[in-house]
Structures are given as C-alpha cells and as structure tokens.
Coordinates of C-alpha atoms in Angstrom, one line a residue:
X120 CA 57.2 23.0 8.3
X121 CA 54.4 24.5 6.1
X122 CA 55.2 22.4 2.8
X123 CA 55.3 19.0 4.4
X124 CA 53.1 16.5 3.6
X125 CA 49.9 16.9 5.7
X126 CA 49.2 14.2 7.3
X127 CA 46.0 15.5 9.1
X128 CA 44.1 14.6 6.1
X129 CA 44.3 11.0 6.4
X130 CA 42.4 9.6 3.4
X131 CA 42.5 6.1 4.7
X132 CA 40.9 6.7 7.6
X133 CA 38.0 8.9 5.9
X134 CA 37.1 5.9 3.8
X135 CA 37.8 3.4 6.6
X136 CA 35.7 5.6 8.3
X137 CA 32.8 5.8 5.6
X138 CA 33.0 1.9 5.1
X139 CA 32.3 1.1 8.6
X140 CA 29.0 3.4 8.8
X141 CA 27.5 2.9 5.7
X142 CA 24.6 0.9 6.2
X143 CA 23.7 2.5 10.1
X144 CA 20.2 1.9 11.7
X145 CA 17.5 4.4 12.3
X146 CA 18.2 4.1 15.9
X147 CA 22.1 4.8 15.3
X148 CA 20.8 7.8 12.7
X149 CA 18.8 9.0 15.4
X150 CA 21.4 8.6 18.5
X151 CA 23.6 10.8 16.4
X152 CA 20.9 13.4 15.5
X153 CA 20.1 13.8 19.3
X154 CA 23.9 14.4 19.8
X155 CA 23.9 17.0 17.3
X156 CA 20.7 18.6 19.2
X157 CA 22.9 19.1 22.1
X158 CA 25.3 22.0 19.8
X159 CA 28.3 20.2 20.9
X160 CA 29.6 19.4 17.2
X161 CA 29.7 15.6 15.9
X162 CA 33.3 13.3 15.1
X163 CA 34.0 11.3 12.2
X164 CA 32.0 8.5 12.3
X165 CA 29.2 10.6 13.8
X166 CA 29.2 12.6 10.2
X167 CA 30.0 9.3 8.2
X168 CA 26.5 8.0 9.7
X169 CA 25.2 11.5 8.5
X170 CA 26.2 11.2 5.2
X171 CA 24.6 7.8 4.4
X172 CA 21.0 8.7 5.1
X173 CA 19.0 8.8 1.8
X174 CA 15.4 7.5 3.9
X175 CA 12.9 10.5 3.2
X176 CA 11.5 9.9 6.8
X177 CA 15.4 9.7 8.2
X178 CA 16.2 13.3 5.6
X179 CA 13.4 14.9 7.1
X180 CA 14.7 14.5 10.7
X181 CA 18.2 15.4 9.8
X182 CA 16.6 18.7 8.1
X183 CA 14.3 19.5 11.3
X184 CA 17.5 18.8 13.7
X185 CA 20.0 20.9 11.6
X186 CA 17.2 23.7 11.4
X187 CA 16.2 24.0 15.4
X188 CA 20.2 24.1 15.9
X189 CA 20.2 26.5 13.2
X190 CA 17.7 28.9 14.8
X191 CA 18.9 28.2 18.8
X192 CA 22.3 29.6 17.4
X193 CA 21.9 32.1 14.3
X194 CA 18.0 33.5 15.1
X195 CA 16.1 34.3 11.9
X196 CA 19.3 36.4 10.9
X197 CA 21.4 36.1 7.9
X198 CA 24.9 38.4 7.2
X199 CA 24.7 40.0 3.8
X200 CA 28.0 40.4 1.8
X201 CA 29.3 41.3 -1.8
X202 CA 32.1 39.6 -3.8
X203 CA 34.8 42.5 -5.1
X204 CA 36.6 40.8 -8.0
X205 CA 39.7 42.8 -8.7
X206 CA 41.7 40.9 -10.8
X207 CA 41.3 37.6 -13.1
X208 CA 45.1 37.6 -13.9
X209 CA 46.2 33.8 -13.0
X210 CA 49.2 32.0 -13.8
X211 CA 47.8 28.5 -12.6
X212 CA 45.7 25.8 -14.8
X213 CA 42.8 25.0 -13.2
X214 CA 40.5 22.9 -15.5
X215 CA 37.6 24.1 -14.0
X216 CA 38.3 27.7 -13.5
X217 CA 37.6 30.8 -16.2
X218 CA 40.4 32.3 -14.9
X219 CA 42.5 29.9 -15.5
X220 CA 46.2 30.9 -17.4
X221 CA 45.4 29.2 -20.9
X222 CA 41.9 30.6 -21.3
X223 CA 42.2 32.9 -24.3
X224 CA 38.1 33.1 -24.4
X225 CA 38.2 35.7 -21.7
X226 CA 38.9 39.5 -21.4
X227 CA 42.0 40.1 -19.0
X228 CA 41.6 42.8 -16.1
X229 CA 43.5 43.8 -13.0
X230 CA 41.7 47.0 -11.8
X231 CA 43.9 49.9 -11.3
X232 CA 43.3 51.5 -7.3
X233 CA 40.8 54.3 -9.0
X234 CA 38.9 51.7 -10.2
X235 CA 38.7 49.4 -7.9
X236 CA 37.6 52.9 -5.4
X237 CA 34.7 53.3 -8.2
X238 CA 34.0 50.2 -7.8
X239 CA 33.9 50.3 -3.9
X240 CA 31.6 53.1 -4.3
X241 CA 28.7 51.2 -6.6
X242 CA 28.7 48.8 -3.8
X243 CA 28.4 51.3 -0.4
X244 CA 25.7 53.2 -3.1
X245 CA 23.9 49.8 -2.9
X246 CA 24.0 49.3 1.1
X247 CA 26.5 47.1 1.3
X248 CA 29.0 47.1 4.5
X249 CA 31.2 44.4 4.0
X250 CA 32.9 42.8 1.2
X251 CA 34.9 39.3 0.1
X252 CA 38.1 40.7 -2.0
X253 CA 38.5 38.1 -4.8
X254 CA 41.8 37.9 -6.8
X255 CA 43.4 35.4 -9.2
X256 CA 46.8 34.1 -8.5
X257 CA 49.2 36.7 -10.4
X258 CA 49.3 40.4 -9.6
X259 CA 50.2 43.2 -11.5
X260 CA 53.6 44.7 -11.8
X261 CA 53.9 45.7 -8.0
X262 CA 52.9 41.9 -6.7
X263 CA 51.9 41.0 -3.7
X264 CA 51.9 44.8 -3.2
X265 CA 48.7 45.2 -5.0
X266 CA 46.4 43.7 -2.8
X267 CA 47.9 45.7 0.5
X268 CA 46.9 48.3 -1.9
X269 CA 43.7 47.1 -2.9
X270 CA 42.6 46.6 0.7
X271 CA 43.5 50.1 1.6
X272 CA 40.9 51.6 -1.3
X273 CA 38.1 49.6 -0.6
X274 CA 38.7 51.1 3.1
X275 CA 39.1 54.7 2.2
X276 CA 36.2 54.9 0.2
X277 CA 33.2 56.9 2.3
X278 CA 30.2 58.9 1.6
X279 CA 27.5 60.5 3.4
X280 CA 26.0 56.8 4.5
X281 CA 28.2 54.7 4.0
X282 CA 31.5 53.1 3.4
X283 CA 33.0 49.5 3.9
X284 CA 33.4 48.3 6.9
X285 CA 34.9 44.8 6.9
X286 CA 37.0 43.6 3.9
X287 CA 37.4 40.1 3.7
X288 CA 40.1 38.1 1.2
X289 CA 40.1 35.1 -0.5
X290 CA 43.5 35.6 -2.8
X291 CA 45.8 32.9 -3.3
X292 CA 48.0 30.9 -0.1
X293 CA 50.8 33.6 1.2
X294 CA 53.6 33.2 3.9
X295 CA 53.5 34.0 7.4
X296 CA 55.1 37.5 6.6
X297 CA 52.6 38.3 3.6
X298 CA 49.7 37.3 6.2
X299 CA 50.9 39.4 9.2
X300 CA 50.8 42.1 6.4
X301 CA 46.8 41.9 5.6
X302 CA 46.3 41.4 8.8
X303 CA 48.1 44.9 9.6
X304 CA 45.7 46.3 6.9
X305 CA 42.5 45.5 9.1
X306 CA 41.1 42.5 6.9
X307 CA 38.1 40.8 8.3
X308 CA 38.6 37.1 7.3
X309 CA 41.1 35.2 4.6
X310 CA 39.4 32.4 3.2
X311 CA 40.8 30.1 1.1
X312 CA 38.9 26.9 -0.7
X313 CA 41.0 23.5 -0.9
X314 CA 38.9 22.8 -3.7
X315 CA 39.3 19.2 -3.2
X316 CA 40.7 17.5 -0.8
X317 CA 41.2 14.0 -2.6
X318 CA 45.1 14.2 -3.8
X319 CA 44.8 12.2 -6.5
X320 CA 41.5 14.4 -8.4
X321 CA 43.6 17.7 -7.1
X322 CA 46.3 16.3 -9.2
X323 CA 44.6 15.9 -12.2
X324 CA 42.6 19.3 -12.2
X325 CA 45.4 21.4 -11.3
X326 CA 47.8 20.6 -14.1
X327 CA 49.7 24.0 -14.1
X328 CA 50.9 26.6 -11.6
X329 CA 52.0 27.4 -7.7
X330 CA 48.4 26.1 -7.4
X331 CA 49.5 22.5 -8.2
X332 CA 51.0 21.9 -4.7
X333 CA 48.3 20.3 -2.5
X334 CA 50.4 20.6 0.3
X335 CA 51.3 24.5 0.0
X336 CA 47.7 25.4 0.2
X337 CA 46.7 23.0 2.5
X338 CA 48.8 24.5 5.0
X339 CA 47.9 28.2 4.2
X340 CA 45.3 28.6 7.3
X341 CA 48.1 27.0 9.5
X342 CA 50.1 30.2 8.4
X343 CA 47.2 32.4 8.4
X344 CA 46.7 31.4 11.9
X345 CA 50.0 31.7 13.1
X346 CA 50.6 35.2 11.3
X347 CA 47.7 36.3 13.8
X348 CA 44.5 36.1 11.5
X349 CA 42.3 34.1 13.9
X350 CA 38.7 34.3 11.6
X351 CA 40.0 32.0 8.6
X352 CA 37.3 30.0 6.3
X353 CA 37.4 27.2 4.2
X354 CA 35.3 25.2 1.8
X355 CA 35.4 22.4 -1.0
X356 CA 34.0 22.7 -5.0
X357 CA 31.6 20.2 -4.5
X358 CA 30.8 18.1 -7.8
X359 CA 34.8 17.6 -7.8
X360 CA 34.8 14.2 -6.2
X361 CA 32.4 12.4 -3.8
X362 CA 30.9 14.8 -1.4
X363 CA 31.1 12.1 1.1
X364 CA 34.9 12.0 1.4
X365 CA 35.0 15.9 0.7
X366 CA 33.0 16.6 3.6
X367 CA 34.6 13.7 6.0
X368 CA 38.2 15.2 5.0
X369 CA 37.0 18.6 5.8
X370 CA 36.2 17.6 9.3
X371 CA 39.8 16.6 9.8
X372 CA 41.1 19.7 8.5
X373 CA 38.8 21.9 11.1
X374 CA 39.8 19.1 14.1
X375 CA 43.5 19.6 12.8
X376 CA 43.0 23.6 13.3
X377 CA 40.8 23.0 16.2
X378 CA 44.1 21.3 17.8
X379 CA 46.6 23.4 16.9
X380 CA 44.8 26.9 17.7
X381 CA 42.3 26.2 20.2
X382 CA 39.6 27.4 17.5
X383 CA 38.5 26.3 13.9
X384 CA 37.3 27.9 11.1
X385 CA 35.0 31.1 11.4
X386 CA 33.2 30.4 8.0
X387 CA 32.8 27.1 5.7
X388 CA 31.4 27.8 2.0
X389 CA 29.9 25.2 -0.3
X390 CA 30.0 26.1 -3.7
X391 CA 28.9 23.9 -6.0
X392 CA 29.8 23.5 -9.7
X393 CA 28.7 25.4 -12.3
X394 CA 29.8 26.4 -15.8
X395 CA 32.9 28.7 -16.5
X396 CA 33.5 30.3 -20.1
X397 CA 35.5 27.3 -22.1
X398 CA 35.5 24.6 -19.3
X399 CA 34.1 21.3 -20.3
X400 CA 34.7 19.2 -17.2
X401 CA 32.7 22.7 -15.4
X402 CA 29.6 21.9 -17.4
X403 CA 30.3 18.3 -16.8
X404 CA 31.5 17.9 -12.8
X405 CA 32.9 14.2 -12.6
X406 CA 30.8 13.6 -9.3
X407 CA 27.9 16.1 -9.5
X408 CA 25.6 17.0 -6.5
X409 CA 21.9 16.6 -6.7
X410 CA 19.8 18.8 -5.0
X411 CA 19.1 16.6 -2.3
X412 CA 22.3 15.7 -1.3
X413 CA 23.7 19.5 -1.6
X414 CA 20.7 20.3 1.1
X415 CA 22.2 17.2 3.2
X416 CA 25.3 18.6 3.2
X417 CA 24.3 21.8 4.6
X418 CA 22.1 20.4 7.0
X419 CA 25.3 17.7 8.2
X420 CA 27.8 20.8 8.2
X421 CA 25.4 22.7 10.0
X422 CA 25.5 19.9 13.5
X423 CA 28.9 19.0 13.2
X424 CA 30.7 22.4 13.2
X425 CA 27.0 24.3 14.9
X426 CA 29.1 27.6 15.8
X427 CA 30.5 28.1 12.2
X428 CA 29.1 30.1 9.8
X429 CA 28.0 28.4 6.2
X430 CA 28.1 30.7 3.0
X431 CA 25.5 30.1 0.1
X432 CA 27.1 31.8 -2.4
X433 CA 25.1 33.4 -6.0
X434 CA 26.4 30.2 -8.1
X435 CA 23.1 28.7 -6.4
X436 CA 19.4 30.0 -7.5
X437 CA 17.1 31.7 -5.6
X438 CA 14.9 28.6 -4.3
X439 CA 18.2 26.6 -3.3
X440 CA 18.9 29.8 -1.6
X441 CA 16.0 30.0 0.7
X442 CA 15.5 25.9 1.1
X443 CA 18.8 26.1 2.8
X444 CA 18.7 29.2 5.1
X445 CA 16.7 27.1 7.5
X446 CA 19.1 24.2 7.3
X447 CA 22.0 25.6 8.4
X448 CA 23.1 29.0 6.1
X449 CA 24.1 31.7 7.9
X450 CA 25.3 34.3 5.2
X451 CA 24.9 34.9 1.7
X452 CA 26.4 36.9 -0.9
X453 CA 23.9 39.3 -2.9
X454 CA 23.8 41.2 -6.3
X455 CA 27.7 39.5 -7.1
X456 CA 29.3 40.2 -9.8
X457 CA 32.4 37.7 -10.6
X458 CA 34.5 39.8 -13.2
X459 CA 36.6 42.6 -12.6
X460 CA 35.0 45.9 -13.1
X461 CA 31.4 44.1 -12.8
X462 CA 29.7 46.1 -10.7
X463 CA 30.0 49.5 -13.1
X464 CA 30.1 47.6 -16.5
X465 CA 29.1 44.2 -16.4
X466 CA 31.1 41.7 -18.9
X467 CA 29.8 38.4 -17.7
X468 CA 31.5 36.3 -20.1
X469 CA 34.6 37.4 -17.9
X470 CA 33.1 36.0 -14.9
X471 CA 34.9 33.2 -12.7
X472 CA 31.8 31.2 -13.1
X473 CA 27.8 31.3 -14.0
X474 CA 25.8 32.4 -11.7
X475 CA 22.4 31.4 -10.6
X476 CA 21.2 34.6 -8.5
X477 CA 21.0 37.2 -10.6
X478 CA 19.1 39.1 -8.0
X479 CA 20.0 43.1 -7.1
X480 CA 21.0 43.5 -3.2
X481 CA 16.9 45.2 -2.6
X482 CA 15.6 42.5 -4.3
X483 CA 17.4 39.4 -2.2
X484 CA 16.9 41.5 1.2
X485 CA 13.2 41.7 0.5
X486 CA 12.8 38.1 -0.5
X487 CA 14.5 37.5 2.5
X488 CA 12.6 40.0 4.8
X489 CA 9.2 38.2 3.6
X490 CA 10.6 35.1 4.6
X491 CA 11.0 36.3 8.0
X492 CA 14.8 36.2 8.1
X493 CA 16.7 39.5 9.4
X494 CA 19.3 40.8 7.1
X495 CA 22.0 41.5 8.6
X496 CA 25.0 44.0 7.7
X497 CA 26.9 43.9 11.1
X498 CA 30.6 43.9 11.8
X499 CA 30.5 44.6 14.9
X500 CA 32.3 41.8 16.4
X501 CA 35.3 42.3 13.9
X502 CA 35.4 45.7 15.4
X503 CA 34.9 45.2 18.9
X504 CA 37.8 42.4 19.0
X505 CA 35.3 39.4 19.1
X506 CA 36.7 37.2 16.7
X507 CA 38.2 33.5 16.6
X508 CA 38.2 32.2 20.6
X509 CA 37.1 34.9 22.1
X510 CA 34.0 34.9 19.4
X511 CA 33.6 31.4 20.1
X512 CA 33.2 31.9 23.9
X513 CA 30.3 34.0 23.3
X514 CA 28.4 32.3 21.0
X515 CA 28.8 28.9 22.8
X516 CA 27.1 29.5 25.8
X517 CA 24.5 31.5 23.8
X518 CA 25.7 34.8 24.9
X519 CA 26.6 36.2 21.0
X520 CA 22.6 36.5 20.5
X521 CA 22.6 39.3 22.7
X522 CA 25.1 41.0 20.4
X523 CA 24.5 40.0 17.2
X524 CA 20.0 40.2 17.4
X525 CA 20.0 43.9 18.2
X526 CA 23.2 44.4 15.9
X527 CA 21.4 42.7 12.8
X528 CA 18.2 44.9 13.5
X529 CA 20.2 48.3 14.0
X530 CA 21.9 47.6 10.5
X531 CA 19.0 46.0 8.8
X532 CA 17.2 49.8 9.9
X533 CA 20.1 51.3 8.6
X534 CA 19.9 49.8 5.4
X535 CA 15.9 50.7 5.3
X536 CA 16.4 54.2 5.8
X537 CA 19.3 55.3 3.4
X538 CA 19.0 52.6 0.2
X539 CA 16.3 50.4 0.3
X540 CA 13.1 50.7 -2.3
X541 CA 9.8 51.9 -0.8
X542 CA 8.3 48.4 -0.9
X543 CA 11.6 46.8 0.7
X544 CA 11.5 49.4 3.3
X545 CA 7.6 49.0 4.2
X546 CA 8.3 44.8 4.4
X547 CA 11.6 45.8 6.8
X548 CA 10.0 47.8 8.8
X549 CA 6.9 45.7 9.5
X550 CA 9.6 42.6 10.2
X551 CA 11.6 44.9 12.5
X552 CA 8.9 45.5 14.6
X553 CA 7.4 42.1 15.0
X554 CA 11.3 41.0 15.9
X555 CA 11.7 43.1 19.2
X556 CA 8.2 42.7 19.9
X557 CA 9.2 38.9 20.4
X558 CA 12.1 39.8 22.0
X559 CA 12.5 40.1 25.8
X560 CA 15.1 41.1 28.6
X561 CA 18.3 42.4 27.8
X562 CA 18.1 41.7 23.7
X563 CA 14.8 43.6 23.2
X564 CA 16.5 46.9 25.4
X565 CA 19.3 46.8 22.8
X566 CA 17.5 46.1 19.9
X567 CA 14.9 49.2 20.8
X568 CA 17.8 51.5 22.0
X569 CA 20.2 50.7 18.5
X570 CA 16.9 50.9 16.1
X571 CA 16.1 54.2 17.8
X572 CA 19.3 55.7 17.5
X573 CA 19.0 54.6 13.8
X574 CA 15.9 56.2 13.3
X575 CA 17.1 59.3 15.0
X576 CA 20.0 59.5 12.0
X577 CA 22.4 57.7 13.6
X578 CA 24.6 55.3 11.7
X579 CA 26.9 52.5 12.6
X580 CA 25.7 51.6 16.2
X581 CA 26.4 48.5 17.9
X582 CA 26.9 47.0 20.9

C-alpha cells in the first residue's frame, strides 16, 4: 500500500486552488484572518488567500493575527533542542545536500557508540535535555542496527545534572517493522522533510539513490503512524520551488494524516536554503525566499495548523530568529553543530549545510530571556503519555498551558542553577519571577511549587 502513488497530494488542485484566490479582497483577507483568530485551523483556499497578501497594511494584520494565536496557545515559551549528527554516510544524490554520495569535498564520519556517548555528554554538559538524532541514508556495517544503537547511547549517558531526556530522529523513511523498533527504544518524535513536494523539481534534484522515490517517502509518516509513533513532523526546503504550492501541498499532506489518524503532525520545520560545501544550485535556490515572504510563511503555518509546533532551525540568523518567535515559532534548535563529531571538534566544512546562528546554547537562552520568551527544556508530556491525540485534546481546549507554563519555568530554573553563566542566570531569574507573578489560579500554584522544588535541588519535576 505504502509505495503507491499518493494521491493525497493532488497538484492540480493546489494550483486550481491558488488560481482561483489570487487576487482576493481586503474584506475576503480579513474574513479569513478572523477565522484563523478563532484557533480552529484554515482549508485550502483559506491558506491560498493567505499566501497572496503582499499589501504592508494587509502583512501587518496577518503578522498581528498569527502572533495573538501564537501567544493564546504557546505563552511566551519556546522548547530548546540540539541537533546530534551521527553519521554523513549517504548513498543518495541530492544536488542540494553536502552529504550527498558523489561529494568528494567532504570528510566521511559515522561515529562509533563511544563517540557518539562523548558526544552526548558535551551536550547534557551544556544543559541540553532533548535532542534531534540526524543521520544520512547509509549506515555502517551493522545497518539499520546502528541507529537502535545510537538511540540507546544518547539515553544511557548521565551525570550528576543531567542526561537526555527525549531523543528525537530524523533518519531516512523505514518500514513499519523498523518504526515499531525506534519506537520500542523510547524515541520522542521521527521527523522526516519531503523536501519538495512538486514531483517534477523532486525528480530533478534527487538524481541518485532510495531517495529518488517520491512516493516511498511520502508515505513514511503513514508507516510511522501505523507502526505506533503518533508525534511525527514534517517540513519542506523552502527556495526549492514556489513556497506557494509547497505550503498549499503541505496542507494536504497534514488533512491526509489528519484523516487517516485522527491527528496531524506534532511539529512542522521550515528550513530554508542555504549553502552546502560543493552545491551550486544550494548557493543559487531556483525559487529563493525573501525575508518577507519566509516571515509570511510562518505567520500562515502558524493559523492554519494553530496547535502544531513550528521549528526555526540555526540555518536562519539571529534577527530572523527572534522576528519570527512572535509569529508563530514554537521551538528552536541552539548551539547546532551539523557534522558528525561537531560538538567536541568542530570540522564545519563537513557540515550538512551553513549555518546562520552560530550562537552557544547560554548565549541564545539569554537573548531569548531578554526578549521575554521562557526557554523551555520540558519533556514532560513525552513522558507522561501526552503525545499525538491525546496531546491534542489538551492543548485545544487550552488545558496544555497548565502543563506546559509551570513545566517550561521548572526546567528553565533548572537550567539557571546547574549551567547557565552568571549574567544568564541573573536575566532568568528576574524573568522567572515576573512570569508567576503574572500568573494566577492553578498555573501560578504549579509554577511556584515545581521552581521551588528546583531551587531546593531538585531536578526533573513536572507535572
């Protein structure tokens, strides 16, 4: 069933779709916008209307509608996670990818378990609590085997503070066998990027490997799903082909899951192009994003799908960073290194891609922090079983805030007290105590109770 053609992704009807709403009235903008206040998520033509705004006055109401949904849902919080690349070994030809089979301009690495606990170890030494495992597609001699493997040393990997306590993968599409087996190891979320969803442009820059089968990977969160794994995320390499019909066919892909599972994806990301050692058409995207328009995607992603999280990746800079944590970002990656090995010797030039954040982790938190945003290294919902529907019955009503603020503040303490630099810690504190002040009820008991436990030398409380 899962190498059929997939029909859910109907690009006739996206451009159909887009045709039909492209020149929409401020009234129709605005109609849509006050649907979008109501957190309910937008269809098709809803977003098509979305997509054609380019009026400043119309952009600077979808901006101020995605950022009051953004708030009512998320708070001022924002999930903190690290990348853990453990292998650049691929056997597919992606034209825009470092890793990709042909590039002889790049070092080769597949950590070994020891390293990949050393590793592990630089990271918890940093404060981090959760990480995204990142893996090209061709393993070692063991195979598939190697990430089980990996997964279990990131896990096993304590110290006095710390240790890892959600691993999340993004490794290449498996079977429903090979899923039920990360699943068994405890993994958080499997993402996996489409890259682009126009067949014809995936054709042409995918021109060797398993990877050249649109269908095979279109179907992976289908079998992710099935196999059991119920927080999946997806996203697009923007600057591929017009963000338009990437965002339009992305919407049918979460309606298709929607359908099928009673619940979409957990997490969208939204990379967007950027150079990769010895790829031209990287430093040269065929449809690249301005900054306006990649802020107008966030802001559109952010009222259609209101209850997903959006990941800003470190490709972006700092300022694109923060202008879009109040349009719709929910998490962000910090102090990433994208080669293997990275994080104890860094050998950028074997790096997936450039970055634009070169930030450390104490550095991005307290940027953050001054901004007013909580950071947030919580997994307590992963832990406590509140993931896919039942996570989406929560946070629909509204109900997930009184989880996830006094979560975010008990880890954001934690974080303070063990790792973070005298000047991050003053700025964290200071925020901390203005947030439960401004709290009331329930939220503001939990938030004082979990900080004080914290304070007290507790670690890893939630509710």
């Amino acid at each position: 069933m899962y190498n059929v053609p997939a029909d859910f992704i109907n690009e006739a009807k996206v451009w159909e779709t887009l045709e039909h709403n492209k020149n929409p009235e401020p009234a129709q903008i605005r109609e849509v916008l006050a649907k979008a206040a109501g957190m309910k998520g937008l269809n098709l033509a809803d977003v098509a209307i979305l997509t054609s705004i380019s009026d400043p006055e119309m952009l600077a109401e979808l901006f101020n509608t995605a950022n009051t949904v953004k708030e009512t849902i998320y708070g001022k919080r924002l999930v903190l996670f690290a990348p853990l690349y453990i292998s650049n070994l691929c056997a597919n030809e992606c034209l825009y990818c470092a890793f990709r089979a042909t590039n002889k301009e790049i070092d080769r690495h597949a950590l070994s378990q020891e390293h990949i606990a050393r590793e592990t170890e630089v990271l918890i030494n940093q404060g981090h609590k959760r990480v995204l495992l990142v893996a090209g597609e061709s393993y070692p001699k063991k195979g598939f085997d190697y990430v089980l493997e990996s997964i279990r040393s990131v896990y096993s990997v304590k110290n006095e503070h710390g240790e890892i306590r959600r691993v999340n993968i993004n490794v290449a599409p498996l079977t429903v066998d090979e899923f039920k087996q990360v699943k068994a190891e405890g993994i958080g979320t499997y993402q996996i990027f489409q890259e682009t969803y126009h067949r014809e442009t995936y054709q042409k820059v995918h021109v060797g490997g398993k990877k050249r089968d649109y269908n095979w990977r279109v179907w992976a969160l289908h079998r992710a799903m099935e196999a059991g794994i119920d927080d999946v995320g997806i996203g697009v390499l923007f600057g591929l082909f017009d963000y338009r019909f990437e965002i339009m066919a992305m919407m049918q892909h979460i309606f298709e899951l929607e359908e099928k599972f009673g619940v979409g994806p957990h997490t969208i990301s939204v990379p967007r192009m950027e150079p990769a050692t010895n790829s031209d058409i990287a430093s040269h995207p065929p449809f690249p994003v301005s900054d306006i328009d990649f802020r107008k995607i966030v802001a559109i992603l952010r009222l259609a799908v209101p209850y997903t999280g959006i990941i800003m990746s470190t490709r972006e800079t700092a300022k694109m960073r923060r202008d879009t944590f109040a349009l719709g970002v929910s998490q962000i990656s910090a102090g990433s290194k994208t080669n293997p090995g990275g994080y104890e010797e860094d050998d950028a030039i074997s790096g997936q891609f450039s970055l634009g954040d070169h930030r450390p982790l104490d550095e991005v938190i307290r940027d953050v922090a001054s901004m007013g945003y909580i950071p947030s290294f919580c997994t307590a919902c992963y832990r406590m079983g509140r993931t896919g529907q039942d996570f989406m019955d929560l946070a629909k009503p509204g109900d997930i805030r009184l989880h996830c603020g006094p979560n975010g503040l008990s880890s954001f303490k934690e974080y303070l007290q063990n790792y973070a630099s005298p000047e991050t810690r003053e700025i964290g504190d200071k925020l901390i105590h203005e947030t439960i002040a401004g709290l009331t009820g329930v939220a503001k008991q939990r938030a004082e109770k979990l900080v004080n436990r914290v304070k007290a030398g507790r670690d890893d409380v939630y509710c």
